[in-house]
mmCIF file of C-alpha atoms in Angstrom:
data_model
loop_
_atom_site.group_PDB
_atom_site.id
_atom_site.type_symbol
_atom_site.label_atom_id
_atom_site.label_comp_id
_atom_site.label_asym_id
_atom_site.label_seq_id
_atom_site.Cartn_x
_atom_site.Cartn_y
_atom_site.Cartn_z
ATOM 1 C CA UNK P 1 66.504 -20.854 -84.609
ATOM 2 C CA UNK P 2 64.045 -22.134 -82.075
ATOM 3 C CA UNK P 3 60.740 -23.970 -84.034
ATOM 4 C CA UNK P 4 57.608 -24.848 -82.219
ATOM 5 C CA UNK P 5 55.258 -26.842 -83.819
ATOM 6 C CA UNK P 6 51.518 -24.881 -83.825
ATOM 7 C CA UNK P 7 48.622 -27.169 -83.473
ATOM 8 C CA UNK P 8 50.828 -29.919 -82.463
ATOM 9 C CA UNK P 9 48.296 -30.394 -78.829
ATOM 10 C CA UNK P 10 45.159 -31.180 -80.569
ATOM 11 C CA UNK P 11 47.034 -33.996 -82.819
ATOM 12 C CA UNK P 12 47.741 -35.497 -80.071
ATOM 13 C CA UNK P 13 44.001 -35.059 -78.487
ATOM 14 C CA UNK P 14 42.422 -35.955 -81.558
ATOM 15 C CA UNK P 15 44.622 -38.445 -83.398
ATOM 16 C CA UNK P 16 46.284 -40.498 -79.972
ATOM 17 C CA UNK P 17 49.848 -39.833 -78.987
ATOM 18 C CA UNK P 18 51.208 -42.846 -81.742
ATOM 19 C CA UNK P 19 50.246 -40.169 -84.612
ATOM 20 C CA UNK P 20 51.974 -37.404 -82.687
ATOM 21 C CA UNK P 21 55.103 -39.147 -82.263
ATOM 22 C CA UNK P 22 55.016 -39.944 -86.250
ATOM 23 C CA UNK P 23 53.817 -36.745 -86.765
ATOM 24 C CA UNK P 24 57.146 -35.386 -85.068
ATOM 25 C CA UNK P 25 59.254 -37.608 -86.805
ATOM 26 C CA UNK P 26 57.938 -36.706 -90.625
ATOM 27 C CA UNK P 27 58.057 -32.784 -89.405
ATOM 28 C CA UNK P 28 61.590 -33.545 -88.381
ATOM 29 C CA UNK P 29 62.249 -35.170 -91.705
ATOM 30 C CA UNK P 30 60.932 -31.910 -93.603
ATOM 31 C CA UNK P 31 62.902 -29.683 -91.688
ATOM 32 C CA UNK P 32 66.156 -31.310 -91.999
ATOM 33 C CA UNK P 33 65.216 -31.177 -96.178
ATOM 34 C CA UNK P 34 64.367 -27.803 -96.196
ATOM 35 C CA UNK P 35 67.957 -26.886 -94.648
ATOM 36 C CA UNK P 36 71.518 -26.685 -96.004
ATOM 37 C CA UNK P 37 74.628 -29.619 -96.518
ATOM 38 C CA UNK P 38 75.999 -28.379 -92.639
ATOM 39 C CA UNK P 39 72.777 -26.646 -90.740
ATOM 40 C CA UNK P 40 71.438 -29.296 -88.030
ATOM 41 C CA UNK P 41 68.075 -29.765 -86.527
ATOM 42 C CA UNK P 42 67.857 -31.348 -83.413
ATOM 43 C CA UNK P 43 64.578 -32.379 -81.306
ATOM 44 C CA UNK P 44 64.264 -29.941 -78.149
ATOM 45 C CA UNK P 45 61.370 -31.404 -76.552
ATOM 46 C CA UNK P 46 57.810 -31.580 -76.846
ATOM 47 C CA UNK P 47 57.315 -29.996 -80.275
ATOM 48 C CA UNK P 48 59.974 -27.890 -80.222
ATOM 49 C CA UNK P 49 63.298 -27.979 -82.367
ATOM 50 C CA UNK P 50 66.348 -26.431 -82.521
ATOM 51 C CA UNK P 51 67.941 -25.663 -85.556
ATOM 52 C CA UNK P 52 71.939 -24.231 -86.295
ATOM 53 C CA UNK P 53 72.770 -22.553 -89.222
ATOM 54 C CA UNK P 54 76.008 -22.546 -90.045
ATOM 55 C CA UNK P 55 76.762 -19.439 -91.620
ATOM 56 C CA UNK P 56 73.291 -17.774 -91.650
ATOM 57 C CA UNK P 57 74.828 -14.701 -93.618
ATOM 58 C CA UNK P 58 72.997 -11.811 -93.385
ATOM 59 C CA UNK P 59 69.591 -11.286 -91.758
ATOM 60 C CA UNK P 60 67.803 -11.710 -94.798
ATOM 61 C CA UNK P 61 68.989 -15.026 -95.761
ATOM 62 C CA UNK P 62 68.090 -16.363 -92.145
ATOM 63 C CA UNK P 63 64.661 -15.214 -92.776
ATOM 64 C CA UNK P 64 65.018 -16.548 -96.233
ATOM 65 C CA UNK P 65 66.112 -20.027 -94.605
ATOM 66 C CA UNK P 66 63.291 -19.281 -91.774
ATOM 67 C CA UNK P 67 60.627 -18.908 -94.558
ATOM 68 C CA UNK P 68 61.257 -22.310 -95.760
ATOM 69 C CA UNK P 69 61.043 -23.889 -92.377
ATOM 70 C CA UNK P 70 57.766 -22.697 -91.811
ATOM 71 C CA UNK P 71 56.587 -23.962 -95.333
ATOM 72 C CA UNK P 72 58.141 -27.259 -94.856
ATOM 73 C CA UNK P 73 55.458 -27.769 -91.499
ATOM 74 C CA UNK P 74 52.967 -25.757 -93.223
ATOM 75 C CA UNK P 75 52.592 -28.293 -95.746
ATOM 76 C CA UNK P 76 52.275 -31.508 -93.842
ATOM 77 C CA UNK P 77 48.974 -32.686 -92.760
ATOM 78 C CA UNK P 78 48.226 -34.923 -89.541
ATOM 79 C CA UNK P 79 47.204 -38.118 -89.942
ATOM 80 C CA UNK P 80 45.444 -40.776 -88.255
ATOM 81 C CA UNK P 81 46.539 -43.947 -86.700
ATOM 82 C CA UNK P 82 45.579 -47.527 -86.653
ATOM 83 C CA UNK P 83 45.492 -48.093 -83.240
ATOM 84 C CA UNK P 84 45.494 -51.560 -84.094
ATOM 85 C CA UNK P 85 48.376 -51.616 -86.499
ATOM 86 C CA UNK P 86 51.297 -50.590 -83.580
ATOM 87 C CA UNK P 87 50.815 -46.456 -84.492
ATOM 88 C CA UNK P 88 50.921 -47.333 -88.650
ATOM 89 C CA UNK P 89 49.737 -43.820 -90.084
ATOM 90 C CA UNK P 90 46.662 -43.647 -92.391
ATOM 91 C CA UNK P 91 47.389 -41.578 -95.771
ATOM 92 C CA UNK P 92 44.011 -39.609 -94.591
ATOM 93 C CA UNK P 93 43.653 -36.295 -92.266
ATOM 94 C CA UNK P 94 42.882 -36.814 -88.919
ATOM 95 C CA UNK P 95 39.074 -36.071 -88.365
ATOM 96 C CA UNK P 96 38.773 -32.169 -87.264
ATOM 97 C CA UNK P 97 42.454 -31.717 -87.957
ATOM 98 C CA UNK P 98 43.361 -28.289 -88.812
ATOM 99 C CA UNK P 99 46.443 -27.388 -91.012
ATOM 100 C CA UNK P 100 49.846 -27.224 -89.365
ATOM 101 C CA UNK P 101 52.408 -24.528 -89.118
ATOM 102 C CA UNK P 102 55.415 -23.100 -86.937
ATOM 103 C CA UNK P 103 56.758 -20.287 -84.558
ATOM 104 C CA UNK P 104 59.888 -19.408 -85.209
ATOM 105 C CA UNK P 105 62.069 -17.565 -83.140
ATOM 106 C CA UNK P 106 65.649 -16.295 -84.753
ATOM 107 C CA UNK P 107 69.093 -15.517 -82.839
ATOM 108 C CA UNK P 108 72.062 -14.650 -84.830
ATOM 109 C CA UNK P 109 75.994 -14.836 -83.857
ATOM 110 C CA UNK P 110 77.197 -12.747 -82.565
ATOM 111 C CA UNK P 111 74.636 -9.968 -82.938
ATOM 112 C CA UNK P 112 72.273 -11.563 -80.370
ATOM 113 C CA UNK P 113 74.658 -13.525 -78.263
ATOM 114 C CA UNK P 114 77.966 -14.995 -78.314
ATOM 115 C CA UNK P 115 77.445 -18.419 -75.814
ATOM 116 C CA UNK P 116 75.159 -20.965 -77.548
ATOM 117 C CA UNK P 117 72.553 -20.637 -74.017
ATOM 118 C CA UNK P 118 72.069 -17.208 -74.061
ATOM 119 C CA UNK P 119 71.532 -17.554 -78.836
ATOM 120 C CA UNK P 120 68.930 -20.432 -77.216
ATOM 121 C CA UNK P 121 66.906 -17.767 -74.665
ATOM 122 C CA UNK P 122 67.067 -14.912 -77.239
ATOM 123 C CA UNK P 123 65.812 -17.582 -79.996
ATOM 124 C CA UNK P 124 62.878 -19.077 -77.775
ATOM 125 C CA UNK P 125 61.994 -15.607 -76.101
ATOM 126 C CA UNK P 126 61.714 -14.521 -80.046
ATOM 127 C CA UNK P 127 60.117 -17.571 -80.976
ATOM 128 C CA UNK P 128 57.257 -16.790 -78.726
ATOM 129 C CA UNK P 129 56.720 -13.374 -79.737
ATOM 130 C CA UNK P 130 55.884 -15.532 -83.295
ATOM 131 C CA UNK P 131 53.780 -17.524 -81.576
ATOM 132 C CA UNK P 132 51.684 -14.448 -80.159
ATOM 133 C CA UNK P 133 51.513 -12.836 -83.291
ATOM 134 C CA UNK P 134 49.211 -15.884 -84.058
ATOM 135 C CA UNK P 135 51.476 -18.400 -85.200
ATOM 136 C CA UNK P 136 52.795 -19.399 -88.857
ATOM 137 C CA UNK P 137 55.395 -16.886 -88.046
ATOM 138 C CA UNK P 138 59.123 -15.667 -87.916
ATOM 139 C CA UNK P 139 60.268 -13.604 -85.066
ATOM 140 C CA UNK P 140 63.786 -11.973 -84.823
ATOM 141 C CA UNK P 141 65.553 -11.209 -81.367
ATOM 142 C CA UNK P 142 65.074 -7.387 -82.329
ATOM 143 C CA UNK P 143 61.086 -7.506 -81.935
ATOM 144 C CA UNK P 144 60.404 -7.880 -85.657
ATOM 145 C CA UNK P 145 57.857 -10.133 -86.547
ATOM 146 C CA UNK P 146 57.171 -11.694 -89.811
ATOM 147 C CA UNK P 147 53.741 -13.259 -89.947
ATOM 148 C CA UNK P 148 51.441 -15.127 -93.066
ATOM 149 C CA UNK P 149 48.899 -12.761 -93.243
ATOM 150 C CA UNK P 150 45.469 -13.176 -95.357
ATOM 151 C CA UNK P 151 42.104 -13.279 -95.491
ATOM 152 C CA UNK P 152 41.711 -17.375 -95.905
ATOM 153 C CA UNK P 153 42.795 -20.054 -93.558
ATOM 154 C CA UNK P 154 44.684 -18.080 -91.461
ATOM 155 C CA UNK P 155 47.427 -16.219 -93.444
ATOM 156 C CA UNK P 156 48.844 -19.397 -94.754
ATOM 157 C CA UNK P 157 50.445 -19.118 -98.145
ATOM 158 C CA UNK P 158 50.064 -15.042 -98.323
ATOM 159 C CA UNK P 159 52.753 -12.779 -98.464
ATOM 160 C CA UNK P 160 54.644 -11.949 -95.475
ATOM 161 C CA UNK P 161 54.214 -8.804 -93.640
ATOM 162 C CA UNK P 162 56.793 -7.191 -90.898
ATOM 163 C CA UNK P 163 54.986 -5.796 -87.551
ATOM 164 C CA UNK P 164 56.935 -4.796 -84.037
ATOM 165 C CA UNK P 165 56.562 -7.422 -81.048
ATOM 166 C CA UNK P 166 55.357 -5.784 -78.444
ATOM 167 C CA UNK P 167 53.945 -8.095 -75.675
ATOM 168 C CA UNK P 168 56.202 -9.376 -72.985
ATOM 169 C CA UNK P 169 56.668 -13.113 -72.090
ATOM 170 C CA UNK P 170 57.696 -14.666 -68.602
ATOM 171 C CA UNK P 171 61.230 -16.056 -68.962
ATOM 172 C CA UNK P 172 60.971 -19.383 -70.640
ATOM 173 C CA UNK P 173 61.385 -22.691 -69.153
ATOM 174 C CA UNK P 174 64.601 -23.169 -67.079
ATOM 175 C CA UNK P 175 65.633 -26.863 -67.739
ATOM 176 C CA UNK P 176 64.800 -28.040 -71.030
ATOM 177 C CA UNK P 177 67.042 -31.929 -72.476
ATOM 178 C CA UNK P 178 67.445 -32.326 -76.358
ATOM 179 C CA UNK P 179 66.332 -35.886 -77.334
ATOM 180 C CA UNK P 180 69.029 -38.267 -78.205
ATOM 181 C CA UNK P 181 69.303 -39.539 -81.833
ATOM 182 C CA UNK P 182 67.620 -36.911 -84.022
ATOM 183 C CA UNK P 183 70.869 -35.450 -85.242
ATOM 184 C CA UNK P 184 72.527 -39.208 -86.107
ATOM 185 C CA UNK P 185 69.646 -40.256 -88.469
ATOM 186 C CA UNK P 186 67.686 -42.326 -85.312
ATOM 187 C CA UNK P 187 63.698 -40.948 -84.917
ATOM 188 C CA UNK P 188 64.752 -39.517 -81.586
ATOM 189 C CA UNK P 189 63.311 -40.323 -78.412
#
């Protein structure tokens, strides 16, 4: 699964790159909770993570699994730094801040791929097709989209709804480095 953070720009605008890096590190925290004894999350870059399921099972438990991924980022708020107190977090929101949430793109072995590169460009490629569907959302490599949708606040907390993917994305960036020391318990780099 490829997860990009939504929103994650203007907490860094707003609320000073300190509260962005914590804000990273506590959505990495929730993720790795919301997964299984086995499945990994990894930082990808920027405010994107990778996460490997290890035995998915069928579609509808990755989506299942998926589901609580985006509900895990859904439910953290930003917060404000100190920028006295060396990037301390306040227990407040940021000022302005709106709530958080994920795209989600979905590969699965061997269905969508059988090299762990080419599971990554079907994931991210999917992932996007989440993110243009307005965020909050689930994509699989198939075109399916699963998005929040409601009347209030943007879909978040309403049932989910499957729509086709039809827009087209230019191929995704070509070099991309994990961050060392996410998967060994560090706060990543």
């Amino acid at each position: 699964m490829f997860v990009d953070v939504d929103g994650f720009k203007q907490v860094n605008d707003r609320a000073g790159h300190a509260a962005g890096d914590d804000l990273l590190c506590d959505i990495a925290d929730r993720l790795r909770a919301a997964l299984r004894a086995g499945d990994v999350v990894a930082r990808w870059g920027g405010d994107e993570f990778v996460v490997i399921v290890e035995s998915p099972g069928c579609r509808r438990d990755a989506a299942g699994l998926a589901r609580s991924l985006l509900a895990a980022v859904r439910d953290l708020e930003p917060r404000a730094c100190d920028p006295l107190a060396t990037g301390v977090p306040h227990s407040k929101a940021a000022p302005g801040a709106r709530p958080l949430g994920a795209s989600i793109g979905v590969a699965m072995y061997p269905q969508d791929g059988r090299e762990a590169e080419e599971l990554l460009r079907v994931a991210d490629r999917a992932m996007y097709r989440a993110k243009r569907a307005g965020g909050d959302a689930l994509a699989f490599h198939d075109g399916l989209v699963e998005a929040a949708l409601g009347a209030a606040g943007g879909g978040r907390g309403a049932p989910p709804a499957l729509a086709p993917a039809t827009a087209t994305r230019p191929e995704p960036h070509a070099a991309r480095r994990p961050a060392e020391g996410w998967g060994d318990g560090g706060r990543g780099g």
